[in-house]
Amino acid sequence: APPPHNQDTKWPARQNQHQQRATMADVGRSRSRSPERGPPPADNGAPPPSGGGGGGGGSEEVRLYIGNLSYNTDENRLRSEFEAHGTVTDVFLPQDRNTGRPRGFGFVTYGNRNDAMDAISKMDNIDLDGRTIRVNESRPKGEGPGGFGGGGGGGGFNASGAADVKLYVGNLSFDTTESSLRGCFERFGEVSDCFLPADRDTGRPRGFAFVTMPAADAERAMRETDGTDLDGRTIRVNESRPRGDRGGGGFGGGG
């Protein structure tokens, strides 16, 4: 048998091997750990930079519809009145293609919404050159008040921008004649056509009529005669539109 001291000399060597392996394992584990991350950068709560101006999108351009204008109101006159409320970037007064006559409405564009809203609040329903003007935000057809023709639903009054507008007049008395109806509406402008339908069989009036006028005059007449008394009846007046268009009085609506 080998001397006992040979076993004693092997044990320290094995112990050293275990220690070396343990040390290497520790080194490996320390290398596999993710490096410690510092705290995230402080958020000072500042919003990201933007190119916008004042609060609520105040820097956007806003186009206003101006209705019931006098034919004597020109672009310079309109601009001077609206520049009192902010920076006006554009003024446009449509004209009839055939006659060159003003169509009784216009558009004023402001450089920001705050000025436009101030103009609406200060200019709507005031007198300008003898006419009570209407001012609201111009919007695409079908988006309610302030449509291309201004006011009213379904694209607004005179959404097509026609030079003349046909009005529907409902709930008429059977005693109302073409002459008396024409006289009622001629207070607001020229009446180019006045038609009272009659029953084909009896010849009796059907209780409604159509009156055609220049757009601006028709708008004023509609506003001031709707709900008033004519020959003992409270008449209904609105823009005449094709059947199926719910924005106004259809060709046979009401009565």
Tab-separated table of C-alpha atoms in Angstrom:
chain	number	residue	atom	x	y	z
A	1	ALA	CA	0.000	0.000	0.000
A	2	PRO	CA	1.256	3.494	-0.819
A	3	PRO	CA	2.260	5.671	2.074
A	4	PRO	CA	-0.585	7.576	3.708
A	5	HIS	CA	0.988	10.932	2.951
A	6	ASN	CA	0.292	10.442	-0.817
A	7	GLN	CA	-3.517	10.781	-0.188
A	8	ASP	CA	-2.881	13.883	1.847
A	9	THR	CA	-0.952	15.498	-1.025
A	10	LYS	CA	-3.769	14.839	-3.575
A	11	TRP	CA	-6.527	16.450	-1.512
A	12	PRO	CA	-5.148	19.989	-1.564
A	13	ALA	CA	-4.739	19.749	-5.338
A	14	ARG	CA	-8.364	18.689	-5.809
A	15	GLN	CA	-9.490	21.436	-3.461
A	16	ASN	CA	-7.550	23.963	-5.500
A	17	GLN	CA	-9.222	22.714	-8.692
A	18	HIS	CA	-12.720	23.142	-7.160
A	19	GLN	CA	-11.826	26.622	-6.010
A	20	GLN	CA	-10.572	27.591	-9.478
A	21	ARG	CA	-13.751	26.253	-11.115
A	22	ALA	CA	-15.916	28.134	-8.646
A	23	THR	CA	-13.965	31.298	-9.269
A	24	MET	CA	-14.349	30.945	-13.062
A	25	ALA	CA	-18.099	30.303	-12.676
A	26	ASP	CA	-18.416	33.444	-10.603
A	27	VAL	CA	-16.560	35.428	-13.251
A	28	GLY	CA	-18.871	33.999	-15.954
A	29	ARG	CA	-21.958	34.897	-13.988
A	30	SER	CA	-20.717	38.394	-13.370
A	31	ARG	CA	-20.093	38.890	-17.108
A	32	SER	CA	-23.597	37.686	-18.071
A	33	ARG	CA	-25.357	40.233	-15.916
A	34	SER	CA	-26.840	43.270	-17.629
A	35	PRO	CA	-25.099	46.450	-16.709
A	36	GLU	CA	-26.963	48.484	-14.176
A	37	ARG	CA	-28.931	51.316	-15.774
A	38	GLY	CA	-29.140	54.723	-14.296
A	39	PRO	CA	-32.450	56.484	-13.638
A	40	PRO	CA	-34.366	57.695	-16.745
A	41	PRO	CA	-33.806	61.314	-17.767
A	42	ALA	CA	-36.055	63.717	-15.959
A	43	ASP	CA	-39.247	64.709	-17.764
A	44	ASN	CA	-39.790	68.382	-17.217
A	45	GLY	CA	-43.339	68.139	-18.621
A	46	ALA	CA	-42.620	70.457	-21.542
A	47	PRO	CA	-44.762	69.655	-24.617
A	48	PRO	CA	-43.043	68.831	-27.884
A	49	PRO	CA	-42.349	71.870	-30.017
A	50	SER	CA	-45.069	72.719	-32.488
A	51	GLY	CA	-45.488	75.213	-35.263
A	52	GLY	CA	-48.936	76.298	-34.090
A	53	GLY	CA	-49.710	79.710	-32.742
A	54	GLY	CA	-52.120	80.545	-29.957
A	55	GLY	CA	-54.245	78.097	-28.047
A	56	GLY	CA	-56.945	76.074	-29.736
A	57	GLY	CA	-55.408	76.190	-33.199
A	58	GLY	CA	-55.558	79.958	-33.285
A	59	SER	CA	-53.058	80.193	-36.166
A	60	GLU	CA	-55.226	78.439	-38.764
A	61	GLU	CA	-56.890	80.455	-41.499
A	62	VAL	CA	-60.679	80.689	-41.187
A	63	ARG	CA	-63.044	81.684	-43.986
A	64	LEU	CA	-66.254	83.509	-43.107
A	65	TYR	CA	-69.448	83.675	-45.150
A	66	ILE	CA	-71.054	87.121	-45.341
A	67	GLY	CA	-74.698	87.020	-46.437
A	68	ASN	CA	-77.396	89.550	-47.358
A	69	LEU	CA	-74.872	92.088	-48.649
A	70	SER	CA	-75.949	95.246	-50.417
A	71	TYR	CA	-75.090	95.368	-54.104
A	72	ASN	CA	-73.320	98.649	-53.282
A	73	THR	CA	-70.832	96.939	-50.954
A	74	ASP	CA	-67.524	96.341	-52.744
A	75	GLU	CA	-64.380	94.449	-51.720
A	76	ASN	CA	-62.601	97.508	-50.310
A	77	ARG	CA	-65.612	98.418	-48.196
A	78	LEU	CA	-65.954	94.871	-46.891
A	79	ARG	CA	-62.241	94.607	-46.137
A	80	SER	CA	-62.151	97.872	-44.210
A	81	GLU	CA	-65.073	96.809	-42.015
A	82	PHE	CA	-63.628	93.395	-41.162
A	83	GLU	CA	-60.012	94.502	-40.714
A	84	ALA	CA	-61.154	96.222	-37.523
A	85	HIS	CA	-61.265	92.758	-35.943
A	86	GLY	CA	-57.971	91.254	-37.142
A	87	THR	CA	-55.716	90.448	-40.084
A	88	VAL	CA	-57.735	89.821	-43.247
A	89	THR	CA	-55.860	87.707	-45.801
A	90	ASP	CA	-58.525	87.542	-48.518
A	91	VAL	CA	-61.845	89.095	-49.561
A	92	PHE	CA	-64.004	87.625	-52.335
A	93	LEU	CA	-67.337	88.861	-53.715
A	94	PRO	CA	-68.830	86.437	-56.280
A	95	GLN	CA	-70.507	87.911	-59.336
A	96	ASP	CA	-73.065	86.558	-61.753
A	97	ARG	CA	-71.243	85.142	-64.777
A	98	ASN	CA	-73.737	86.517	-67.267
A	99	THR	CA	-74.547	89.956	-65.883
A	100	GLY	CA	-71.487	90.739	-63.746
A	101	ARG	CA	-73.883	91.765	-61.000
A	102	PRO	CA	-72.885	91.028	-57.373
A	103	ARG	CA	-74.620	87.954	-56.008
A	104	GLY	CA	-75.324	89.451	-52.589
A	105	PHE	CA	-72.838	87.483	-50.522
A	106	GLY	CA	-69.090	87.280	-50.020
A	107	PHE	CA	-66.226	85.609	-48.176
A	108	VAL	CA	-63.652	87.086	-45.789
A	109	THR	CA	-60.617	85.044	-44.679
A	110	TYR	CA	-58.755	85.709	-41.434
A	111	GLY	CA	-55.235	84.603	-40.604
A	112	ASN	CA	-56.286	82.985	-37.338
A	113	ARG	CA	-59.383	81.619	-35.645
A	114	ASN	CA	-59.433	84.057	-32.741
A	115	ASP	CA	-59.855	87.048	-35.046
A	116	ALA	CA	-62.503	85.215	-37.087
A	117	MET	CA	-64.560	84.340	-34.019
A	118	ASP	CA	-64.328	87.939	-32.808
A	119	ALA	CA	-65.573	89.167	-36.195
A	120	ILE	CA	-68.547	86.793	-36.094
A	121	SER	CA	-69.548	87.968	-32.629
A	122	LYS	CA	-69.219	91.661	-33.544
A	123	MET	CA	-70.432	91.727	-37.178
A	124	ASP	CA	-73.286	89.218	-37.395
A	125	ASN	CA	-76.694	90.916	-37.757
A	126	ILE	CA	-75.360	94.464	-37.941
A	127	ASP	CA	-76.283	97.045	-40.569
A	128	LEU	CA	-73.856	97.494	-43.459
A	129	ASP	CA	-74.790	99.811	-46.318
A	130	GLY	CA	-78.482	99.527	-45.437
A	131	ARG	CA	-78.603	95.726	-45.144
A	132	THR	CA	-78.571	93.515	-42.051
A	133	ILE	CA	-75.697	91.185	-42.853
A	134	ARG	CA	-75.240	87.611	-41.703
A	135	VAL	CA	-71.786	86.401	-40.701
A	136	ASN	CA	-70.797	82.831	-39.922
A	137	GLU	CA	-68.051	80.350	-40.636
A	138	SER	CA	-67.985	79.067	-44.197
A	139	ARG	CA	-67.967	75.262	-44.380
A	140	PRO	CA	-68.251	72.675	-47.134
A	141	LYS	CA	-71.737	71.755	-48.315
A	142	GLY	CA	-73.571	69.413	-45.983
A	143	GLU	CA	-71.779	70.462	-42.789
A	144	GLY	CA	-74.607	72.495	-41.331
A	145	PRO	CA	-74.599	76.212	-40.518
A	146	GLY	CA	-72.198	78.327	-42.468
A	147	GLY	CA	-72.283	76.266	-45.641
A	148	PHE	CA	-71.374	77.791	-48.978
A	149	GLY	CA	-74.700	79.563	-49.176
A	150	GLY	CA	-74.668	80.422	-45.481
A	151	GLY	CA	-77.114	79.505	-42.729
A	152	GLY	CA	-79.547	76.616	-42.515
A	153	GLY	CA	-78.961	72.888	-42.639
A	154	GLY	CA	-78.243	70.608	-45.542
A	155	GLY	CA	-75.622	72.911	-47.037
A	156	GLY	CA	-77.290	76.208	-46.108
A	157	PHE	CA	-79.449	78.693	-47.944
A	158	ASN	CA	-78.720	78.775	-51.689
A	159	ALA	CA	-76.044	76.083	-51.345
A	160	SER	CA	-75.637	75.959	-55.133
A	161	GLY	CA	-74.822	79.672	-55.286
A	162	ALA	CA	-77.546	80.452	-57.841
A	163	ALA	CA	-78.183	84.074	-58.799
A	164	ASP	CA	-81.938	83.661	-58.236
A	165	VAL	CA	-83.688	81.588	-55.589
A	166	LYS	CA	-87.204	80.148	-55.651
A	167	LEU	CA	-89.026	80.374	-52.327
A	168	TYR	CA	-91.799	78.047	-51.202
A	169	VAL	CA	-94.697	79.860	-49.509
A	170	GLY	CA	-97.044	77.556	-47.621
A	171	ASN	CA	-100.275	77.738	-45.609
A	172	LEU	CA	-101.710	80.417	-47.873
A	173	SER	CA	-105.298	81.567	-47.607
A	174	PHE	CA	-107.513	80.622	-50.568
A	175	ASP	CA	-108.247	84.357	-50.788
A	176	THR	CA	-104.594	85.233	-51.482
A	177	THR	CA	-104.067	86.271	-55.087
A	178	GLU	CA	-100.937	86.471	-57.181
A	179	SER	CA	-101.072	90.247	-56.930
A	180	SER	CA	-101.248	90.334	-53.126
A	181	LEU	CA	-98.501	87.717	-52.790
A	182	ARG	CA	-96.234	89.548	-55.194
A	183	GLY	CA	-96.804	92.778	-53.279
A	184	CYS	CA	-95.822	91.087	-50.036
A	185	PHE	CA	-92.447	89.981	-51.406
A	186	GLU	CA	-91.637	92.993	-53.564
A	187	ARG	CA	-90.967	94.888	-50.342
A	188	PHE	CA	-87.636	93.038	-50.230
A	189	GLY	CA	-86.597	93.164	-53.878
A	190	GLU	CA	-87.524	92.372	-57.445
A	191	VAL	CA	-89.866	89.386	-57.932
A	192	SER	CA	-89.093	87.728	-61.253
A	193	ASP	CA	-91.773	85.046	-60.931
A	194	CYS	CA	-94.828	84.353	-58.773
A	195	PHE	CA	-96.791	81.145	-59.219
A	196	LEU	CA	-99.886	79.914	-57.320
A	197	PRO	CA	-100.719	76.329	-58.351
A	198	ALA	CA	-104.406	75.496	-58.758
A	199	ASP	CA	-106.258	72.190	-58.649
A	200	ARG	CA	-106.610	70.815	-62.191
A	201	ASP	CA	-110.186	69.691	-61.727
A	202	THR	CA	-111.707	72.459	-59.621
A	203	GLY	CA	-109.423	75.398	-60.370
A	204	ARG	CA	-109.290	76.052	-56.645
A	205	PRO	CA	-105.983	77.345	-55.187
A	206	ARG	CA	-103.934	74.614	-53.543
A	207	GLY	CA	-102.803	76.775	-50.609
A	208	PHE	CA	-99.151	77.263	-51.511
A	209	ALA	CA	-97.063	79.215	-54.017
A	210	PHE	CA	-93.570	79.865	-55.355
A	211	VAL	CA	-91.828	83.225	-55.490
A	212	THR	CA	-88.512	83.727	-57.320
A	213	MET	CA	-86.124	86.554	-56.400
A	214	PRO	CA	-82.393	87.427	-56.478
A	215	ALA	CA	-80.582	85.311	-53.899
A	216	ALA	CA	-79.801	88.031	-51.363
A	217	ASP	CA	-83.317	89.492	-51.551
A	218	ALA	CA	-84.865	86.045	-51.288
A	219	GLU	CA	-82.843	85.253	-48.174
A	220	ARG	CA	-83.998	88.434	-46.484
A	221	ALA	CA	-87.606	87.936	-47.582
A	222	MET	CA	-87.604	84.391	-46.251
A	223	ARG	CA	-86.256	85.458	-42.883
A	224	GLU	CA	-88.686	88.364	-42.468
A	225	THR	CA	-91.905	86.847	-43.818
A	226	ASP	CA	-91.752	83.316	-42.435
A	227	GLY	CA	-94.287	83.026	-39.616
A	228	THR	CA	-96.037	86.317	-40.427
A	229	ASP	CA	-99.707	86.925	-41.208
A	230	LEU	CA	-100.995	87.217	-44.774
A	231	ASP	CA	-104.713	87.397	-45.417
A	232	GLY	CA	-105.482	85.911	-42.006
A	233	ARG	CA	-103.082	82.934	-42.290
A	234	THR	CA	-99.639	82.426	-40.724
A	235	ILE	CA	-97.542	81.647	-43.771
A	236	ARG	CA	-94.501	79.406	-43.995
A	237	VAL	CA	-91.599	80.549	-46.155
A	238	ASN	CA	-88.445	78.625	-46.971
A	239	GLU	CA	-86.191	77.796	-49.871
A	240	SER	CA	-87.846	75.577	-52.458
A	241	ARG	CA	-85.830	72.416	-53.078
A	242	PRO	CA	-86.415	69.189	-55.004
A	243	ARG	CA	-88.376	66.428	-53.330
A	244	GLY	CA	-86.174	64.271	-51.137
A	245	ASP	CA	-83.940	67.148	-50.092
A	246	ARG	CA	-84.818	67.641	-46.429
A	247	GLY	CA	-82.892	70.881	-46.109
A	248	GLY	CA	-85.874	73.074	-47.015
A	249	GLY	CA	-89.437	73.133	-48.265
A	250	GLY	CA	-89.796	70.665	-51.119
A	251	PHE	CA	-91.717	71.621	-54.209
A	252	GLY	CA	-94.965	70.547	-52.608
A	253	GLY	CA	-94.020	70.624	-48.922
A	254	GLY	CA	-96.280	72.056	-46.231
A	255	GLY	CA	-99.395	74.070	-46.800
